[in-house]
XYZ file of N, CA and C in Angstrom:
831
model
N 107.011 71.670 97.564
C 107.100 73.680 97.690
C 106.634 74.473 98.548
N 108.232 75.388 98.228
C 108.405 76.504 98.565
C 106.930 77.777 99.321
N 106.415 77.244 100.539
C 104.712 78.282 101.261
C 105.330 79.900 100.950
N 104.256 80.370 100.101
C 104.255 81.665 100.222
C 103.714 83.041 100.718
N 104.135 83.368 101.617
C 103.129 84.188 102.679
C 103.316 85.802 101.913
N 101.907 86.339 101.793
C 102.300 87.537 101.032
C 101.209 88.573 102.423
N 102.068 89.751 102.544
C 102.268 90.512 103.646
C 101.736 92.345 103.427
N 100.084 92.397 103.413
C 100.028 94.021 102.996
C 99.819 94.824 103.981
N 100.365 96.210 103.601
C 100.347 97.178 104.364
C 99.700 98.636 103.202
N 98.426 99.171 104.422
C 97.815 100.102 103.797
C 99.205 101.680 103.400
N 100.075 101.677 103.699
C 100.952 103.300 104.000
C 102.558 102.532 103.673
N 103.165 103.357 102.729
C 104.833 102.197 102.832
C 105.522 102.767 103.996
N 105.438 103.166 104.968
C 105.944 103.163 106.212
C 105.591 102.153 106.831
N 104.255 101.386 106.854
C 103.998 99.579 107.556
C 104.485 99.105 106.699
N 105.333 99.046 105.493
C 105.728 97.181 104.943
C 107.462 98.052 104.671
N 108.033 99.099 105.247
C 109.189 99.588 104.742
C 110.553 98.148 105.009
N 110.292 98.072 106.778
C 111.228 96.458 106.995
C 110.744 96.094 106.293
N 109.766 95.066 105.810
C 109.127 94.147 105.233
C 110.733 94.005 104.453
N 110.199 95.113 103.589
C 111.493 95.287 102.230
C 112.684 95.086 102.223
N 113.238 95.238 103.767
C 114.622 95.942 103.379
C 115.309 94.190 104.507
N 114.199 93.171 104.369
C 114.699 92.608 105.527
C 114.734 91.235 104.173
N 114.174 91.203 103.451
C 114.474 89.568 102.706
C 115.325 89.447 101.687
N 115.511 88.230 101.357
C 116.518 87.658 100.421
C 116.341 88.213 99.559
N 117.686 88.248 98.579
C 117.123 87.631 97.132
C 115.996 88.303 96.282
N 115.985 90.354 96.830
C 114.669 90.550 96.444
C 114.527 90.833 95.469
N 113.306 91.108 94.899
C 112.646 91.309 93.369
C 111.522 92.417 93.523
N 111.640 93.365 92.564
C 110.590 94.395 92.725
C 110.025 94.327 90.947
N 108.321 93.835 91.003
C 107.718 94.227 90.360
C 106.660 95.231 90.048
N 106.297 96.284 89.360
C 105.324 97.203 89.160
C 104.070 97.171 88.627
N 103.306 95.945 89.321
C 101.845 95.274 88.078
C 100.697 95.751 89.479
N 99.785 96.012 88.304
C 98.171 95.930 88.816
C 98.186 97.198 89.741
N 98.832 98.379 89.856
C 99.110 99.186 90.492
C 99.559 99.483 91.589
N 100.437 98.503 91.802
C 100.931 97.631 93.008
C 102.916 97.847 93.180
N 103.257 98.123 93.867
C 105.236 97.915 93.743
C 105.131 96.573 94.264
N 105.492 95.466 94.029
C 105.093 94.335 94.650
C 106.784 93.921 94.320
N 107.693 93.787 96.320
C 108.694 93.390 96.370
C 108.409 91.738 96.949
N 109.525 90.623 96.498
C 109.521 89.196 96.706
C 110.990 88.851 96.873
N 111.051 88.412 97.675
C 112.267 87.099 97.959
C 111.710 86.369 99.247
N 113.175 86.188 99.815
C 113.149 84.989 100.658
C 113.406 84.902 101.936
N 112.592 85.024 103.284
C 112.892 84.757 104.089
C 112.055 83.784 105.292
N 113.542 83.079 105.508
C 113.033 82.056 106.559
C 112.875 80.618 106.269
N 112.846 80.497 104.995
C 112.704 79.255 104.543
C 111.197 79.961 103.764
N 110.599 80.814 103.532
C 109.324 81.182 102.225
C 109.638 82.292 101.493
N 108.519 82.099 100.849
C 108.670 83.099 99.442
C 107.961 84.390 100.766
N 108.375 85.162 100.633
C 107.687 86.134 101.243
C 106.980 87.614 100.048
N 106.659 88.232 99.700
C 105.715 88.954 98.801
C 105.408 90.087 99.894
N 105.550 91.316 99.276
C 105.344 92.555 100.323
C 104.519 93.356 99.173
N 103.323 94.306 99.353
C 102.910 95.366 98.594
C 102.686 95.987 99.756
N 102.233 97.932 99.159
C 101.169 99.272 100.153
C 100.384 98.695 98.901
N 98.828 98.674 99.701
C 98.318 98.655 98.622
C 97.415 100.438 98.607
N 97.367 100.511 99.620
C 96.789 101.915 99.470
C 95.415 102.039 100.851
N 94.989 103.497 101.029
C 93.601 102.967 101.978
C 92.611 102.304 101.269
N 92.041 101.690 102.515
C 90.287 101.770 102.509
C 90.286 100.124 101.445
N 89.459 99.660 101.701
C 88.358 98.508 101.672
C 88.891 98.234 100.185
N 88.848 98.376 99.238
C 88.805 98.417 97.951
C 90.177 98.050 97.125
N 90.881 99.509 97.829
C 92.710 99.068 97.589
C 93.077 97.671 98.524
N 92.509 97.783 99.380
C 93.003 96.205 100.080
C 92.896 95.176 99.643
N 91.593 94.945 98.878
C 91.034 93.469 98.210
C 91.750 93.615 97.121
N 91.805 94.515 96.997
C 92.166 94.300 94.749
C 93.934 93.861 95.381
N 94.612 94.042 96.065
C 95.720 94.108 96.369
C 96.032 92.678 96.936
N 95.316 91.501 97.807
C 95.133 91.153 98.264
C 94.577 89.637 96.835
N 94.257 89.864 96.498
C 93.255 89.295 95.220
C 94.562 89.220 94.368
N 95.428 90.006 93.730
C 95.912 90.107 93.025
C 97.842 89.514 93.671
N 98.234 89.709 94.833
C 99.546 88.284 95.668
C 98.987 87.040 95.591
N 97.451 86.403 95.662
C 97.020 85.189 95.480
C 96.896 84.251 94.329
N 96.326 85.660 93.182
C 96.040 84.987 92.097
C 97.426 85.075 91.374
N 99.178 85.915 91.608
C 99.931 86.083 90.806
C 100.833 85.510 91.337
N 101.033 85.080 92.594
C 101.687 84.971 93.777
C 100.871 83.200 94.013
N 100.119 83.390 94.313
C 100.051 81.697 95.047
C 100.254 82.040 96.308
N 100.070 82.482 96.995
C 100.232 83.067 98.307
C 99.292 82.043 99.300
N 100.201 81.537 100.062
C 99.512 80.132 100.866
C 98.421 81.018 102.063
N 98.899 82.153 102.437
C 98.631 82.915 103.940
C 98.761 84.425 103.399
N 97.887 85.788 103.571
C 97.711 86.802 103.521
C 97.694 87.468 105.173
N 98.922 88.213 105.225
C 98.486 89.108 106.631
C 98.592 90.674 106.474
N 98.321 91.377 107.344
C 98.329 92.483 106.589
C 98.633 93.789 108.475
N 99.124 93.828 107.722
C 99.782 94.759 109.304
C 100.585 95.928 109.568
N 99.645 96.919 109.958
C 100.056 98.354 110.600
C 99.067 98.818 111.629
N 98.611 100.034 111.385
C 98.014 100.988 113.134
C 96.876 101.471 112.188
N 95.913 101.330 113.616
C 95.054 101.591 113.760
C 94.842 102.832 114.558
N 93.253 102.941 114.931
C 92.960 103.782 115.889
C 92.269 102.670 116.923
N 92.407 103.016 118.183
C 91.710 102.219 119.902
C 89.970 103.176 119.826
N 89.584 102.294 120.036
C 88.157 101.666 120.902
C 88.111 101.567 122.210
N 88.982 100.434 122.469
C 88.767 100.194 123.633
C 89.312 100.934 124.977
N 88.889 101.220 126.129
C 89.762 102.541 126.854
C 91.178 101.370 127.451
N 90.863 100.168 127.280
C 91.754 99.518 127.676
C 93.241 99.274 127.139
N 92.617 99.500 125.742
C 94.602 99.702 125.058
C 94.584 101.367 125.172
N 95.814 101.847 124.916
C 96.676 102.769 124.571
C 97.275 102.491 123.204
N 97.931 103.606 123.645
C 98.636 103.739 122.115
C 99.866 103.207 122.075
N 100.242 102.164 120.973
C 101.461 101.316 121.420
C 101.171 100.364 121.512
N 100.004 99.688 121.838
C 99.077 98.422 122.586
C 99.295 97.407 120.957
N 98.734 96.418 121.338
C 98.227 95.514 119.610
C 97.503 95.013 120.073
N 96.286 95.146 118.826
C 95.136 94.055 118.881
C 95.338 92.834 117.641
N 95.150 91.329 117.722
C 95.653 90.756 117.025
C 93.943 90.283 116.660
N 93.639 90.730 115.678
C 91.993 90.672 114.859
C 91.888 89.591 115.056
N 91.497 88.734 115.534
C 91.112 87.604 115.999
C 89.161 87.117 115.684
N 88.546 88.661 114.965
C 87.065 88.890 114.812
C 87.223 90.302 113.559
N 87.253 90.143 112.278
C 87.188 91.529 111.691
C 85.004 91.432 111.074
N 85.179 93.035 111.463
C 83.476 93.105 111.014
C 84.113 94.747 110.073
N 82.971 94.736 109.554
C 82.694 95.874 108.216
C 81.583 96.559 108.552
N 81.957 98.137 108.639
C 81.450 99.816 109.503
C 80.992 99.748 108.073
N 79.554 100.077 109.080
C 78.473 100.545 107.857
C 77.952 99.371 106.757
N 78.349 98.334 107.198
C 77.758 97.669 105.983
C 76.852 96.800 106.064
N 76.011 96.453 104.571
C 74.751 95.589 104.843
C 75.370 93.977 104.791
N 76.016 93.851 106.043
C 76.301 92.242 105.921
C 75.743 91.196 104.791
N 74.116 91.341 105.625
C 73.757 90.711 104.784
C 73.689 90.123 103.037
N 73.517 91.298 102.969
C 73.575 91.339 101.534
C 75.176 90.293 101.148
N 75.935 90.802 101.923
C 77.440 90.140 101.321
C 77.986 89.051 101.460
N 76.809 87.984 102.986
C 76.812 87.121 102.798
C 76.092 85.920 102.142
N 75.495 87.205 100.828
C 74.511 86.084 100.054
C 75.819 85.704 98.679
N 76.445 86.088 98.919
C 77.759 85.713 97.514
C 79.115 84.622 98.573
N 79.490 83.921 97.895
C 80.250 83.539 98.839
C 81.882 84.124 99.613
N 81.710 84.100 100.354
C 81.955 82.782 101.287
C 80.849 83.044 101.968
N 80.284 83.228 102.452
C 78.501 83.162 103.015
C 78.435 83.437 104.715
N 79.284 84.803 104.300
C 79.851 85.150 106.100
C 79.207 87.136 106.418
N 78.875 87.326 107.030
C 78.793 88.436 108.045
C 80.542 88.697 108.248
N 80.857 88.550 109.309
C 82.348 89.026 109.458
C 82.934 87.949 109.222
N 84.498 88.097 109.228
C 85.204 87.577 108.648
C 86.269 87.393 110.844
N 87.041 86.408 110.280
C 88.473 86.122 111.221
C 89.940 85.922 110.591
N 91.004 85.816 111.870
C 92.208 85.668 111.136
C 92.147 84.284 111.852
N 92.937 83.296 110.708
C 93.302 81.843 110.848
C 93.523 81.813 112.628
N 93.257 80.402 113.526
C 93.473 80.594 114.855
C 94.617 79.987 114.733
N 94.988 79.102 114.708
C 97.008 78.982 114.567
C 98.122 80.517 114.663
N 96.853 81.334 113.309
C 98.213 82.334 113.448
C 97.854 82.919 114.389
N 97.093 83.443 115.004
C 96.046 84.155 116.485
C 97.166 83.696 117.220
N 97.425 82.735 117.003
C 98.302 82.240 118.439
C 99.080 82.185 119.124
N 99.831 81.758 117.834
C 101.668 82.749 116.942
C 101.554 83.952 117.163
N 100.911 84.587 117.099
C 101.358 86.459 117.172
C 100.888 86.220 118.628
N 100.258 85.993 119.290
C 100.331 85.841 121.032
C 101.811 85.499 121.666
N 102.026 84.515 121.166
C 103.469 84.038 121.266
C 104.285 84.903 121.219
N 104.022 86.084 120.644
C 105.298 86.836 120.199
C 105.225 87.396 120.605
N 104.059 88.214 121.071
C 103.954 89.524 121.117
C 104.849 88.796 123.145
N 104.011 87.602 123.887
C 104.438 87.866 124.602
C 105.675 87.563 124.901
N 106.446 87.048 124.024
C 107.863 86.703 124.108
C 108.561 88.510 123.890
N 107.655 88.895 123.210
C 108.571 90.965 123.497
C 107.994 91.681 124.165
N 108.087 90.744 125.710
C 106.883 91.258 126.824
C 106.191 92.371 126.370
N 105.064 91.728 125.832
C 103.417 92.646 125.675
C 102.766 91.359 126.713
N 101.767 92.334 127.304
C 100.712 91.761 128.573
C 99.552 91.773 128.129
N 98.809 90.002 128.290
C 97.006 90.699 127.674
C 96.336 91.670 128.488
N 96.048 92.662 127.529
C 95.018 93.789 128.715
C 93.497 92.763 129.246
N 93.329 92.322 128.620
C 91.907 91.675 129.604
C 92.411 91.414 131.057
N 93.430 91.138 131.398
C 94.207 90.924 132.513
C 94.019 92.220 133.710
N 94.124 93.592 132.750
C 93.722 94.635 133.842
C 94.879 94.755 134.257
N 94.538 96.716 134.869
C 95.660 96.917 135.844
C 96.406 95.902 137.324
N 95.202 94.975 137.563
C 95.931 94.391 138.905
C 96.688 93.079 138.210
N 96.720 93.079 136.861
C 96.797 91.102 136.658
C 97.968 91.906 135.951
N 98.637 92.810 135.478
C 99.415 93.120 135.047
C 100.314 94.149 135.972
N 100.091 94.315 136.779
C 101.246 94.954 137.656
C 102.400 94.987 138.743
N 102.981 95.060 138.844
C 104.365 94.092 139.669
C 104.395 93.211 140.581
N 105.175 92.405 140.556
C 104.912 90.849 141.291
C 103.725 90.253 140.384
N 102.769 90.626 139.406
C 101.858 89.723 138.747
C 102.803 88.731 138.179
N 102.301 87.426 138.045
C 102.996 85.967 136.868
C 103.297 86.863 135.462
N 101.887 87.348 135.064
C 101.732 88.203 133.795
C 103.091 89.061 133.752
N 103.385 90.110 134.569
C 104.289 91.038 134.568
C 105.922 90.769 135.136
N 105.664 89.668 135.542
C 107.602 88.642 135.389
C 107.577 88.141 134.482
N 106.665 87.470 133.948
C 107.146 87.158 132.099
C 107.130 87.855 131.387
N 106.570 88.957 131.445
C 107.263 90.301 130.526
C 108.118 90.953 130.439
N 109.136 90.820 132.201
C 110.094 91.494 132.738
C 111.487 90.739 132.450
N 110.332 89.415 132.063
C 111.940 88.682 131.837
C 112.249 88.423 130.347
N 111.544 89.196 129.237
C 111.521 89.150 128.225
C 112.659 90.465 128.039
N 114.383 89.680 126.715
C 115.114 90.435 126.159
C 114.296 91.504 125.939
N 113.438 91.980 125.202
C 112.351 93.502 124.988
C 112.909 94.205 125.983
N 112.503 94.116 127.131
C 112.292 94.567 128.570
C 113.722 94.752 129.127
N 114.436 94.389 129.010
C 115.940 94.393 130.019
C 116.187 95.507 129.913
N 116.318 96.500 129.246
C 116.854 97.938 129.291
C 116.094 98.938 130.398
N 114.711 98.331 130.471
C 113.760 99.537 131.258
C 112.965 98.531 131.195
N 113.104 98.014 132.610
C 112.104 96.986 132.879
C 110.968 97.562 133.980
N 111.313 98.704 134.450
C 109.956 100.181 135.567
C 109.234 100.499 134.529
N 109.665 100.815 132.882
C 108.925 101.209 132.101
C 107.578 99.588 132.782
N 106.142 100.552 131.983
C 104.820 99.708 131.783
C 105.177 99.172 130.885
N 104.546 97.950 130.667
C 104.691 97.006 129.687
C 103.428 97.340 128.254
N 103.913 96.623 127.286
C 102.797 97.289 126.288
C 101.823 96.294 126.826
N 100.773 96.393 125.949
C 99.527 95.486 126.049
C 99.103 95.274 124.758
N 98.025 93.472 124.683
C 97.760 93.215 123.961
C 96.827 93.059 123.119
N 95.620 92.517 122.897
C 93.908 91.596 122.841
C 93.853 91.436 121.873
N 93.432 89.680 121.706
C 92.748 89.176 120.778
C 91.527 89.419 120.788
N 91.360 90.679 119.494
C 90.119 91.208 120.208
C 89.103 91.564 118.384
N 88.353 92.422 118.178
C 87.649 93.108 117.374
C 88.101 93.823 116.205
N 88.130 93.988 114.534
C 88.510 95.012 114.568
C 87.444 95.751 113.272
N 87.700 96.484 113.961
C 86.402 97.350 112.081
C 86.699 98.093 111.523
N 86.346 97.831 111.048
C 86.314 97.870 109.124
C 86.035 99.021 108.278
N 86.168 100.011 108.125
C 85.241 100.991 107.027
C 86.066 101.661 106.506
N 85.500 102.519 106.086
C 85.826 103.428 104.397
C 86.019 105.157 104.624
N 86.103 105.048 105.893
C 86.280 106.550 106.877
C 86.548 106.323 107.850
N 87.976 107.710 107.837
C 88.724 108.232 109.004
C 87.659 108.118 110.372
N 88.094 107.816 111.059
C 87.596 107.693 112.674
C 87.619 108.483 113.540
N 86.927 109.652 113.800
C 87.272 110.481 114.589
C 86.499 111.266 115.343
N 86.730 111.933 116.661
C 85.567 112.381 117.493
C 84.735 111.977 118.433
N 84.125 112.166 119.438
C 84.142 110.775 120.367
C 82.433 110.459 119.420
N 81.442 111.213 119.064
C 80.387 110.785 118.393
C 80.400 109.777 117.677
N 80.978 109.857 116.435
C 81.904 109.236 115.087
C 82.542 107.237 116.100
N 83.056 107.705 116.938
C 83.630 106.473 117.386
C 82.691 105.491 118.532
N 81.939 106.742 119.154
C 80.885 105.642 119.498
C 79.826 105.112 118.524
N 79.231 105.669 118.078
C 78.611 104.799 116.952
C 79.423 103.868 116.327
N 81.008 103.854 115.881
C 81.518 102.168 116.089
C 81.288 101.034 116.700
N 81.892 101.492 117.870
C 81.975 100.746 119.014
C 80.556 100.242 119.201
N 79.508 100.788 119.070
C 77.915 100.665 119.645
C 77.575 99.422 117.931
N 78.009 99.533 117.347
C 77.941 98.992 116.100
C 78.934 97.483 114.979
N 79.628 97.532 116.247
C 81.084 96.510 116.199
C 81.400 96.201 117.347
N 81.499 96.704 118.795
C 81.494 96.101 119.375
C 83.024 95.855 119.473
N 83.667 96.599 118.847
C 85.227 96.534 118.311
C 86.168 96.846 119.027
N 87.488 96.702 119.376
C 88.396 97.765 120.342
C 89.672 98.190 119.327
N 89.501 98.383 117.951
C 90.149 99.722 116.799
C 89.186 99.485 115.763
N 89.198 100.392 115.297
C 88.938 100.858 113.777
C 90.148 101.453 112.844
N 90.192 100.407 111.800
C 91.167 100.757 110.509
C 90.423 101.145 109.317
N 90.767 100.242 107.901
C 90.536 100.742 106.851
C 90.715 99.604 106.002
N 91.201 98.346 106.355
C 91.239 97.143 105.190
C 90.703 95.919 105.740
N 91.256 96.035 107.294
C 91.272 94.723 107.220
C 90.639 93.653 107.220
N 89.097 93.825 107.488
C 88.128 93.139 106.911
C 88.532 92.358 105.542
N 88.296 93.567 104.911
C 88.239 93.238 103.619
C 89.188 92.199 103.167
N 90.605 92.737 103.928
C 91.604 91.150 103.914
C 91.627 90.262 103.740
N 90.784 89.814 105.046
C 90.071 88.673 105.454
C 89.119 87.727 104.548
N 88.427 89.344 104.199
C 87.492 88.722 103.519
C 87.777 87.798 102.083
N 89.014 88.564 101.450
C 89.448 87.899 99.963
C 90.149 86.377 100.811
N 90.902 86.710 101.827
C 91.468 84.573 102.382
C 90.137 83.822 102.038
N 89.380 84.463 102.656
C 87.871 83.371 102.826
C 87.650 83.283 101.748
N 87.552 84.019 101.056
C 87.275 83.341 99.366
C 87.663 82.363 98.572
N 89.140 82.541 98.950
C 89.906 81.847 98.276
C 90.471 80.713 98.658
N 89.959 80.981 100.933
C 90.203 79.773 101.218
C 91.655 78.775 101.790
N 92.271 80.614 102.441
C 93.520 80.458 102.467
C 93.708 80.735 103.786
N 94.595 80.884 104.800
C 94.933 82.071 105.773
C 95.074 82.866 105.684
N 95.009 84.261 106.813
C 95.271 85.338 107.101
C 95.251 85.764 108.711
N 95.995 86.873 109.272
C 96.023 87.563 110.305
C 96.234 89.077 109.730
N 95.760 89.315 110.634
C 95.289 91.239 110.264
C 95.957 90.845 111.721
N 97.073 92.367 112.124
C 97.855 92.249 113.257
C 97.458 94.000 112.994
N 97.327 94.830 113.963
C 97.380 96.837 114.980
C 98.007 97.275 115.591
N 98.890 97.892 115.347
C 99.121 98.646 116.629
C 98.380 99.660 116.868
N 97.959 100.221 117.888
C 97.205 101.313 118.531
C 98.038 102.608 118.138
N 97.325 103.723 117.215
C 98.513 105.029 117.124
C 97.897 105.786 117.520
N 95.948 105.744 117.648
C 96.027 106.607 118.348
C 94.557 107.098 119.063
N 93.537 107.383 119.452
C 92.601 107.556 119.849
C 91.171 107.535 119.815
N 91.313 107.890 117.968
C 90.257 108.302 117.113
C 89.158 108.938 117.934
N 90.473 110.359 118.268
C 89.890 111.583 118.818
C 90.853 112.606 118.244
N 91.758 112.790 117.050
C 91.835 113.611 116.073
C 91.899 113.355 114.735
N 91.549 114.568 114.314
C 91.116 115.069 112.615
C 92.549 114.386 112.299
N 92.084 114.252 110.696
C 93.208 113.193 110.585
C 94.365 113.903 109.982
N 94.366 115.465 109.805
C 95.445 116.263 109.351
C 96.476 116.354 110.453
N 95.724 116.706 111.560
C 96.548 115.686 113.056
C 97.007 115.125 113.043
N 96.502 114.094 112.822
C 97.177 112.670 112.847
C 98.677 112.316 111.605
N 98.259 112.461 110.834
C 99.912 113.002 109.206
C 100.994 113.682 110.102
N 100.720 114.640 110.752
C 101.654 115.512 110.663
C 102.492 114.726 111.740
N 102.136 113.784 113.031
C 103.302 112.551 114.124
C 103.504 112.113 113.384
N 104.444 112.586 112.335
C 105.192 111.739 111.400
C 106.485 110.531 112.341
N 106.716 110.720 113.237
C 107.436 110.558 114.141
C 106.847 109.212 114.647
N 106.217 109.342 115.121
C 105.244 108.213 116.080
C 104.668 107.357 115.047
N 104.062 108.350 114.265
C 103.455 106.789 113.069
C 104.024 105.923 112.864
N 105.913 106.903 112.459
C 106.836 106.247 112.251
C 106.823 104.508 113.412
N 107.049 105.159 114.527
C 107.677 104.437 115.533
C 106.354 103.338 115.234
N 104.954 103.531 115.512
C 103.969 102.349 115.719
C 103.679 101.089 114.349
N 104.111 102.084 113.193
C 104.248 101.300 112.366
C 105.626 99.673 112.438
N 106.645 100.177 112.401
C 107.723 99.554 112.375
C 107.173 98.958 113.206
N 106.199 98.416 114.776
C 106.411 97.686 115.854
C 105.294 96.608 115.246
N 104.121 96.988 114.617
C 103.567 96.269 113.643
C 104.243 95.388 113.042
N 105.223 95.863 112.053
C 106.052 95.073 110.749
C 107.291 94.340 111.432
N 107.276 95.231 112.301
C 108.574 93.653 113.062
C 108.201 92.919 113.678
N 106.996 92.757 114.455
C 106.000 92.022 114.865
C 105.405 91.130 113.761
N 105.257 91.789 112.250
C 104.760 90.552 111.482
C 105.841 89.427 111.353
N 107.258 90.305 111.518
C 108.785 89.230 110.376
C 108.464 88.533 112.215
N 108.717 88.868 113.280
C 109.719 87.412 114.132
C 107.658 86.218 113.839
N 106.986 86.964 114.228
C 106.022 85.900 113.708
C 105.694 85.073 112.805
N 106.449 85.405 111.681
C 106.617 84.516 110.164
C 107.904 83.880 110.669
N 108.914 83.596 111.231
C 109.610 83.669 111.856
C 109.776 82.401 112.798
N 108.547 82.550 113.897
C 108.234 81.612 114.111
C 107.374 80.369 113.994
N 106.588 81.271 112.896
C 106.027 80.347 112.061
C 106.599 79.091 110.871
N 108.178 79.715 111.015
C 109.340 79.159 110.282
C 109.514 78.014 111.060
N 109.730 77.912 112.301
C 110.223 77.316 113.201
C 109.412 76.178 113.396
N 107.970 76.631 113.832
C 106.997 75.446 113.627
C 106.842 74.246 112.265
N 107.437 74.488 111.532
C 106.526 74.169 110.116
C 107.937 73.297 109.640
N 109.038 73.459 110.616
C 110.373 72.918 110.227
C 111.011 73.353 109.115
N 111.294 74.898 108.444
C 111.702 75.241 107.526
C 112.751 75.480 107.564
N 113.305 76.019 108.670
C 114.541 76.196 109.375
C 115.791 75.440 110.766
N 116.420 74.856 110.387
C 117.632 74.319 111.630
C 117.935 74.935 112.803
N 117.403 74.389 113.420
C 118.122 75.013 115.234
C 117.440 76.984 115.360
N 116.086 76.993 115.021
C 115.520 77.789 114.968
C 115.128 78.466 117.027
N 116.069 79.598 117.366
C 115.038 79.697 118.969
C 113.790 80.105 118.618
N 113.105 80.349 118.154
C 111.442 80.634 118.140
C 110.423 79.016 118.155
N 111.179 78.335 118.215
C 110.960 76.594 118.087
C 110.434 76.130 119.766
N 109.031 76.178 119.364
C 108.556 76.014 121.398
C 108.955 74.394 121.206
């Protein structure tokens, strides 16, 4: 049976590229969602815009699992940066996902009896390999470890994605912690509260809910976030940066598709793939 991957974004711009890439696409209006389905590198792919917030994300995720039998959930989108080692355009792979302002002990009384959630290890590994192949460097290495002449910088500069501008500083990635809550994080005081409570590298409004639903259903998941701001501006001002937001959303969705291609090669779903290791 052909495996099915469900890709979810909070905003239309976060899944626009996914919609455009599937073959033999179908569109269904159901459960308050527009669900686009099709074939992609040996997978059945279904994608939708959930809307913002944990309830919207969880409802969309469960619908795609129940209706389409998704074997894996991928949430791709943008987030506010909390870790000073990360800059706008950098990417966080959600190795761990934690709720903000939630009594997690009460949540853990129900299946799957967890207070925090995680992306699936092998998908995190695939995401990291994909980012390295795209010229990203590990933010944990610091400035010295990613400077010209370093091993990581040499690998990044050899990427075809950097050949047109090898002198530019490479973007960074982090296998990190993502904080999820139902409010937009803005201002130093709130940003510091969230960081202290969760030790997170970035903040958003959906990722933990998607990972939670994946854990309840016993399926794989991956949450990937491109940094679009530093949690230091009001929501109205944030929304006015349309061009920038589109760019960061495209980065996240483009990387998601590249991860799916790499996974397809690992599973042998396509022949003669350049993504096979």
